[in-house]
XYZ file of C-alpha atoms in Angstrom:
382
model
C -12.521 -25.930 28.344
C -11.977 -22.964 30.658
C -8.342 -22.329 28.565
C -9.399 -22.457 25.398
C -10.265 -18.561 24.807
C -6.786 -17.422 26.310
C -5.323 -19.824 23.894
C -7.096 -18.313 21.457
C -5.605 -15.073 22.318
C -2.334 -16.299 22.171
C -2.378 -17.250 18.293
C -4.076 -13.926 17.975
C -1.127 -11.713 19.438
C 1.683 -14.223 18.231
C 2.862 -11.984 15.762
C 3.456 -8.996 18.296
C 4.821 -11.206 20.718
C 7.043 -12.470 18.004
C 8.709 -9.108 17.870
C 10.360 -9.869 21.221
C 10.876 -13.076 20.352
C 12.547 -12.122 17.292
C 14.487 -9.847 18.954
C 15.570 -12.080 21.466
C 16.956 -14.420 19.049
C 19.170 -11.730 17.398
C 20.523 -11.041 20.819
C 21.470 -14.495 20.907
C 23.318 -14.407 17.827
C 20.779 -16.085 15.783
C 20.446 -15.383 12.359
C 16.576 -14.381 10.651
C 15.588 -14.838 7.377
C 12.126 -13.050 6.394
C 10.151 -14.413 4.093
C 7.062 -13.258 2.246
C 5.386 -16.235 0.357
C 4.592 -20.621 1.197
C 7.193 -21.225 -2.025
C 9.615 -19.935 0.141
C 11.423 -22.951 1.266
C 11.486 -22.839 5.427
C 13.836 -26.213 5.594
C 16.469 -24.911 3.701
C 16.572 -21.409 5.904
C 16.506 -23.797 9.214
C 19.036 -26.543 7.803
C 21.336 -22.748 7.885
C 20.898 -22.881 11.772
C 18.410 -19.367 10.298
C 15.153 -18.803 11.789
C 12.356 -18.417 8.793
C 10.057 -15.421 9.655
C 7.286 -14.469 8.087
C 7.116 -10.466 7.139
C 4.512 -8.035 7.596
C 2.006 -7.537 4.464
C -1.242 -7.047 5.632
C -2.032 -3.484 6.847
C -2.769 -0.255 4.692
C -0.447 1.088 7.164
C 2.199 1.840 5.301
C 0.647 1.494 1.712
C 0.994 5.545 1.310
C 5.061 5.876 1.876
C 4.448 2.798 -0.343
C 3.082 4.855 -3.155
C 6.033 7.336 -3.028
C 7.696 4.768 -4.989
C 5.051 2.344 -6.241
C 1.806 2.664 -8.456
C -1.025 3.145 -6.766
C -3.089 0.959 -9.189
C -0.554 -2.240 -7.807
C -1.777 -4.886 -5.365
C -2.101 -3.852 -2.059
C -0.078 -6.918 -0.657
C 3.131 -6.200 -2.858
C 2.636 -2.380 -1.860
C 2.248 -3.025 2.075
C 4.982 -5.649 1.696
C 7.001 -2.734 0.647
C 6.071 0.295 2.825
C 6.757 -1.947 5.763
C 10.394 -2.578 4.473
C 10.390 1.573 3.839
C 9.397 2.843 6.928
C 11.247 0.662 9.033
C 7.911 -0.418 11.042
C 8.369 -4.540 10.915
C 10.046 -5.617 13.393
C 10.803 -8.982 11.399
C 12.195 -6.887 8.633
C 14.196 -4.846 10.691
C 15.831 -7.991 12.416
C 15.824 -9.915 9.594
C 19.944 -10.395 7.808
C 18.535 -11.683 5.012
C 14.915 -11.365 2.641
C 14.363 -14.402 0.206
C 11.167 -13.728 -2.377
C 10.006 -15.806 -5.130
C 8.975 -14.529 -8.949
C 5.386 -15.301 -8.444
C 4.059 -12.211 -10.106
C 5.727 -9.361 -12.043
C 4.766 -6.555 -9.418
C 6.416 -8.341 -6.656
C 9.739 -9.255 -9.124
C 10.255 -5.401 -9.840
C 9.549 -4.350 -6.246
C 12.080 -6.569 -4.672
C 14.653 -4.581 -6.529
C 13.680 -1.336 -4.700
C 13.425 -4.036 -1.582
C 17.481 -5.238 -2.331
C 18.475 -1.773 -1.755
C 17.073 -1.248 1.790
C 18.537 -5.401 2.885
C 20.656 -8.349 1.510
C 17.871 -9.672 -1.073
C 17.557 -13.333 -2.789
C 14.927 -13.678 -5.621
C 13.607 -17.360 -6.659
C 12.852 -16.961 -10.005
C 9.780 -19.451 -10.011
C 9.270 -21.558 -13.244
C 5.622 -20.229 -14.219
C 4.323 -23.971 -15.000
C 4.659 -26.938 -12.615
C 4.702 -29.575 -15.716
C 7.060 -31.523 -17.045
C 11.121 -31.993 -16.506
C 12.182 -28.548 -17.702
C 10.363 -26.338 -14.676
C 11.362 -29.094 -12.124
C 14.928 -28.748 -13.169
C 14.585 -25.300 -13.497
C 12.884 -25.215 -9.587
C 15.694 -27.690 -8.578
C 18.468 -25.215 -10.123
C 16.998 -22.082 -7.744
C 16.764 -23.933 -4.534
C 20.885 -25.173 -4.793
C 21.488 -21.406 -5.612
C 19.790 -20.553 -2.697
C 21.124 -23.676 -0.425
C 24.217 -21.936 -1.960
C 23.331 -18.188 -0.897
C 22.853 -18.706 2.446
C 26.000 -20.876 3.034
C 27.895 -18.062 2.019
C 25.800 -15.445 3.642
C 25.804 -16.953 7.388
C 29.526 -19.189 6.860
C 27.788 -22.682 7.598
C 27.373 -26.022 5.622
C 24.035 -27.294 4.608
C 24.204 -30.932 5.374
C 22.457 -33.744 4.049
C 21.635 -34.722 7.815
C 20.705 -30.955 8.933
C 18.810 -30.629 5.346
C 16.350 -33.994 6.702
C 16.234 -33.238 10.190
C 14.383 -29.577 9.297
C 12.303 -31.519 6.541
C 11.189 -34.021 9.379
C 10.230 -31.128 11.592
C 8.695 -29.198 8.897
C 6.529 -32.171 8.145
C 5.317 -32.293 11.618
C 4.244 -29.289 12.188
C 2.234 -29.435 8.759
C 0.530 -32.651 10.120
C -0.268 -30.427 13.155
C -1.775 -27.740 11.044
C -3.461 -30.647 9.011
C -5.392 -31.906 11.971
C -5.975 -28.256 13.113
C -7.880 -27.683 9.930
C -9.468 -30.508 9.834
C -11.536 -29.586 12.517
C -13.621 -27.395 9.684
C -14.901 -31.064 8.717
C -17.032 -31.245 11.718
C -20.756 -30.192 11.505
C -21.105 -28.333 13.060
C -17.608 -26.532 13.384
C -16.242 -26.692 16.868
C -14.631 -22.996 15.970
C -15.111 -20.097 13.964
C -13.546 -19.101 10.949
C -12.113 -15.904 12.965
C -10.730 -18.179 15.240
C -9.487 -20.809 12.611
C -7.893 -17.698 11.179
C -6.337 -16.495 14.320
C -4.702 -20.227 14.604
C -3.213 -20.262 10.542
C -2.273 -16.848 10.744
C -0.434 -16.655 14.198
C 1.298 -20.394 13.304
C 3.996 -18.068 10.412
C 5.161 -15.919 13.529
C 5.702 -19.065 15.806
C 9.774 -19.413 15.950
C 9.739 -22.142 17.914
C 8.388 -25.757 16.125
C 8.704 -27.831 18.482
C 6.947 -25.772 21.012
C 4.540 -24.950 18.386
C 3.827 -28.502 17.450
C 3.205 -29.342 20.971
C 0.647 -26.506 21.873
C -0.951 -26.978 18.672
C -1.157 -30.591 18.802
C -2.582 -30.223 22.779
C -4.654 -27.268 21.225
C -6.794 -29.692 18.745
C -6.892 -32.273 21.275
C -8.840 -29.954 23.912
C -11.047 -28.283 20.543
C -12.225 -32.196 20.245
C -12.779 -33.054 24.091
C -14.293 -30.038 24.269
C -16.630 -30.730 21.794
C -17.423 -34.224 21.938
C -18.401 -32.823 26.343
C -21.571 -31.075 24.307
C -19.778 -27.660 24.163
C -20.993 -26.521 20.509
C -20.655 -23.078 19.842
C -21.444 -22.925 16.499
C -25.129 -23.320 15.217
C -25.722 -26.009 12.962
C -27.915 -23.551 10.776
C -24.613 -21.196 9.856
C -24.209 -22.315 6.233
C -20.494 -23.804 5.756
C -18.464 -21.301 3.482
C -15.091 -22.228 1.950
C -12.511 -19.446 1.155
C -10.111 -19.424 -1.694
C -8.003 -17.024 -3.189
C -5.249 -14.492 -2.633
C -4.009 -14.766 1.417
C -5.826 -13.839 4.152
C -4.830 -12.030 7.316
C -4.194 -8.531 9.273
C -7.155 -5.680 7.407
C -9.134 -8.800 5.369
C -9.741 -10.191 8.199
C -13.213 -7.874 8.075
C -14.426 -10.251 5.258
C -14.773 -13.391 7.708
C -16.183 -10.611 10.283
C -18.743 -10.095 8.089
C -19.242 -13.622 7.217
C -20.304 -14.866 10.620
C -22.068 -11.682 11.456
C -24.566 -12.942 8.475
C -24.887 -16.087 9.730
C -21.863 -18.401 7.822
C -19.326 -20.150 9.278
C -16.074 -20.342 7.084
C -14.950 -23.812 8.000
C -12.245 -24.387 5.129
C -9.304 -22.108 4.133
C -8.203 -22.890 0.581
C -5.851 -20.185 0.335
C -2.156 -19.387 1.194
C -3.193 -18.779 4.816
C -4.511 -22.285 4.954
C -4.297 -25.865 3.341
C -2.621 -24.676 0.402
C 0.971 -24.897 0.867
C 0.501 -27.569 3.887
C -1.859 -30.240 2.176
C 1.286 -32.082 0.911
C 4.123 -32.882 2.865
C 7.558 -33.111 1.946
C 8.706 -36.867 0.901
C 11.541 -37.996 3.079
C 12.444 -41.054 1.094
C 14.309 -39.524 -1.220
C 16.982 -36.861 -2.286
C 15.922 -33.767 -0.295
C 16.538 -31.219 -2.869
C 14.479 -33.173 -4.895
C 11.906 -34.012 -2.624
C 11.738 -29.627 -1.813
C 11.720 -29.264 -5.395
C 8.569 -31.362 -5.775
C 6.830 -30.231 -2.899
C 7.207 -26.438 -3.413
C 6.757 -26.453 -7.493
C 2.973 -28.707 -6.861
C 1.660 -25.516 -4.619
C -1.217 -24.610 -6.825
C -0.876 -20.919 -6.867
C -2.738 -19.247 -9.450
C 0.731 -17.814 -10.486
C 1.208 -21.365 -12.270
C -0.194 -22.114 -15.874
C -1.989 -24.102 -16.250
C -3.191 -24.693 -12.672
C -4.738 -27.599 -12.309
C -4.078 -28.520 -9.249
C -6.655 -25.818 -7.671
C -9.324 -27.252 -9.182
C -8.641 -31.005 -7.827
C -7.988 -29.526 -4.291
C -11.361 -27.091 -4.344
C -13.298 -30.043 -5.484
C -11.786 -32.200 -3.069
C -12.521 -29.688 -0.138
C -15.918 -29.121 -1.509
C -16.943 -32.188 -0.738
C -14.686 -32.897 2.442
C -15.685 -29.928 4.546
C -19.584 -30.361 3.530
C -19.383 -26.512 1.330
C -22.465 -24.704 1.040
C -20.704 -21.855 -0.937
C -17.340 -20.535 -2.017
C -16.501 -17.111 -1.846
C -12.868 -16.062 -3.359
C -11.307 -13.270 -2.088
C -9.788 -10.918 -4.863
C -7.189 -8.488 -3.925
C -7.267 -5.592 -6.386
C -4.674 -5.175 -9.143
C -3.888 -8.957 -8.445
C -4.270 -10.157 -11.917
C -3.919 -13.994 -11.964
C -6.177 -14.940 -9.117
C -8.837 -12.095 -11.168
C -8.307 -13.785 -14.523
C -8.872 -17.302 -13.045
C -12.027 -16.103 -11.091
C -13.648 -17.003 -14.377
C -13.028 -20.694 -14.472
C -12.899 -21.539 -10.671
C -16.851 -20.076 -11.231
C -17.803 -22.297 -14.470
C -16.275 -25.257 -12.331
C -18.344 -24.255 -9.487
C -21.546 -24.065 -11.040
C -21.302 -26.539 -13.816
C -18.907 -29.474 -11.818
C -19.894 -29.322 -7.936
C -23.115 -27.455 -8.173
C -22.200 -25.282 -5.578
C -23.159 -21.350 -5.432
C -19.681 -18.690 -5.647
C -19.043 -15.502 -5.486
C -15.783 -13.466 -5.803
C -15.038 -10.707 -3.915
C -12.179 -8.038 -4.755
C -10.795 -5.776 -1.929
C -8.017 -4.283 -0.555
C -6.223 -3.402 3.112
C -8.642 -0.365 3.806
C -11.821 -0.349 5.340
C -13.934 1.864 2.904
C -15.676 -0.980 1.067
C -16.877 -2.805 4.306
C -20.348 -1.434 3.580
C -20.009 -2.986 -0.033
C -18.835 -6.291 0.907
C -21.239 -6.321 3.613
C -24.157 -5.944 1.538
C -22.825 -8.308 -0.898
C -21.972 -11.191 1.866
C -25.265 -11.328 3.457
C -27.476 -11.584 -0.535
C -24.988 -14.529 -1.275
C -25.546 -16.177 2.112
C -29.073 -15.483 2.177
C -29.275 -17.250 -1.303
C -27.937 -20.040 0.176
């Protein structure tokens, strides 16, 4: 359809147009909440009458005011995280009343300290295993203090009611974003991967769900019609790559560039940026502090030990989205998703019989030539 590219275009600016939006809302009296993270937990911010906003990260920007403060051996995403909140250039941050972050790794936990001196800061301190009774509790504990920090920080009362009603719409929107991705199942893929990305990256600056929902929902609808009318833009020769890994967005971007300029197609997002923190929804049978609790402690982040649940979801997808290779994306200094490179291969190879590669990086563009070279052997191979 005729639309479809300026639609594109729409996810693709949504985070600058966001800025007004953003902006807008503040004039209204509205109160923001920026968040960096998917176990941040959006229906307790919204249940607060707060708009959840996710915060710039993802530009080498601001990485060297960064390192005024910060080692320059640290992960690029934890340093552009906080050279945005530095200099003042995020317009999210700079609206936001409020920054909530989560103990996922031990160079974010120590920079939101320096972060709680420039805004009002709230720290989740994650349980570093998702088994047993003891981490749920643990989980449970952190999201009544925070239910509890921003009733006091904004004057309002968390409800049971208001608590479900943002739980129902959260859980729409990831059904949305379900049948968005889902798309990647198709062979060939309707879309790219830059486009895919576009989609999953613009959808954390959207402010409005329900509006959201509705063009995303209308969005997949018109992908489908479009498709199913012969309009396939997408050779079926591309080989089908799945990405996993630390998030994707803003400067990596270049690695799916270089993907589809090599002929691939990445048709499945594993990652932060994609199914991730969406593939389960949030059960709305039961208490909703409990339900959160289970929903945001099973998001297999390679911050958890073990992590068990990345390898059922990769093998799932695997086989889903049809995979002729995995590549996971590495950012450097980012220890966890480095050290777990190792088994994510052996299972790979020795379970699904299906070629990997990793790939470590960071926000600049001086190892394009690199990754380039490196890209185009592993999808030649395939």
């Amino acid at each position: 359809m005729n639309d479809l590219p300026k639609i594109f275009n729409e996810f693709n600016e949504a985070r600058q147009k966001g800025f007004v939006d953003v902006k807008n809302l503040k004039d209204d009296g509205k109160k923001i909440v920026g968040t960096y993270c998917t176990y941040s937990p959006w229906e307790l911010i919204m249940a607060a009458g707060a708009i959840p906003i996710s915060l710039c990260s993802m530009s080498d920007e601001p990485i060297a005011e960064a390192e005024k403060h910060l080692p320059k051996n640290l992960c690029p995403l934890i340093k552009s995280s906080y050279g945005f909140g530095l200099t003042d250039k995020c317009p999210y941050f700079y609206f936001s009343d409020m920054i909530v972050g989560e103990t996922t790794c031990d160079g974010k936990k120590k920079m939101y300290e320096y972060l709680g001196k420039i805004k009002p800061m709230h720290v989740m301190q994650l349980p570093q295993t998702n088994k047993g009774e003891t981490a749920f509790n643990a989980w449970k504990h952190e999201m009544i203090l925070f239910k509890e920090r921003l009733e006091s920080e904004f004057g309002v009362d968390i409800t049971q009611e208001k608590l479900k009603e943002a739980i129902n719409l959260r859980n729409r929107e990831r059904k949305a974003l379900i049948d968005f991705y889902e798309l990647g199942k198709m062979c060939p893929p309707p879309i790219t991967g830059t486009e895919m990305l576009q989609v999953l990256y613009g959808a954390t600056f959207k402010t409005d769900k329900e509006a959201h929902i509705k063009t995303l929902t209308k969005f997949t609808q018109d992908i489908k019609e479009d498709y199913e009318n012969g309009n396939k833009k997408v050779s079926e020769s591309r080989k089908r790559i799945l990405i996993t890994g630390c998030p994707l967005g803003g400067a990596t971007e270049k690695i799916i560039k270089l993907i589809e300029e090599n002929d691939g197609v990445v048709v499945c997002y594993e990652n932060c940026t994609g199914i991730k923190a969406n593939q389960e929804l949030v059960d709305e049978s039961i208490d909703p502090i409990d339900a959160l609790t289970k929903k945001y402690l099973n998001i297999p982040c390679s911050c958890m030990s073990p992590n068990d649940g990345r390898i059922r979801s990769l093998s799932t997808l695997v086989d889903e989205y049809k995979v002729d290779g995995v590549i996971d994306v590495i950012l450097q200094a980012c220890h966890t998703y480095s050290v777990e490179s190792y088994s994510i291969n052996k299972f790979m190879k020795e379970e699904k019989h299906t070629p990997y590669m990793s790939l470590e990086t960071d926000y600049s563009q001086n190892d394009v030539g690199q990754l380039k070279t490196r890209i185009a052997a592993f999808i030649e191979m395939l």
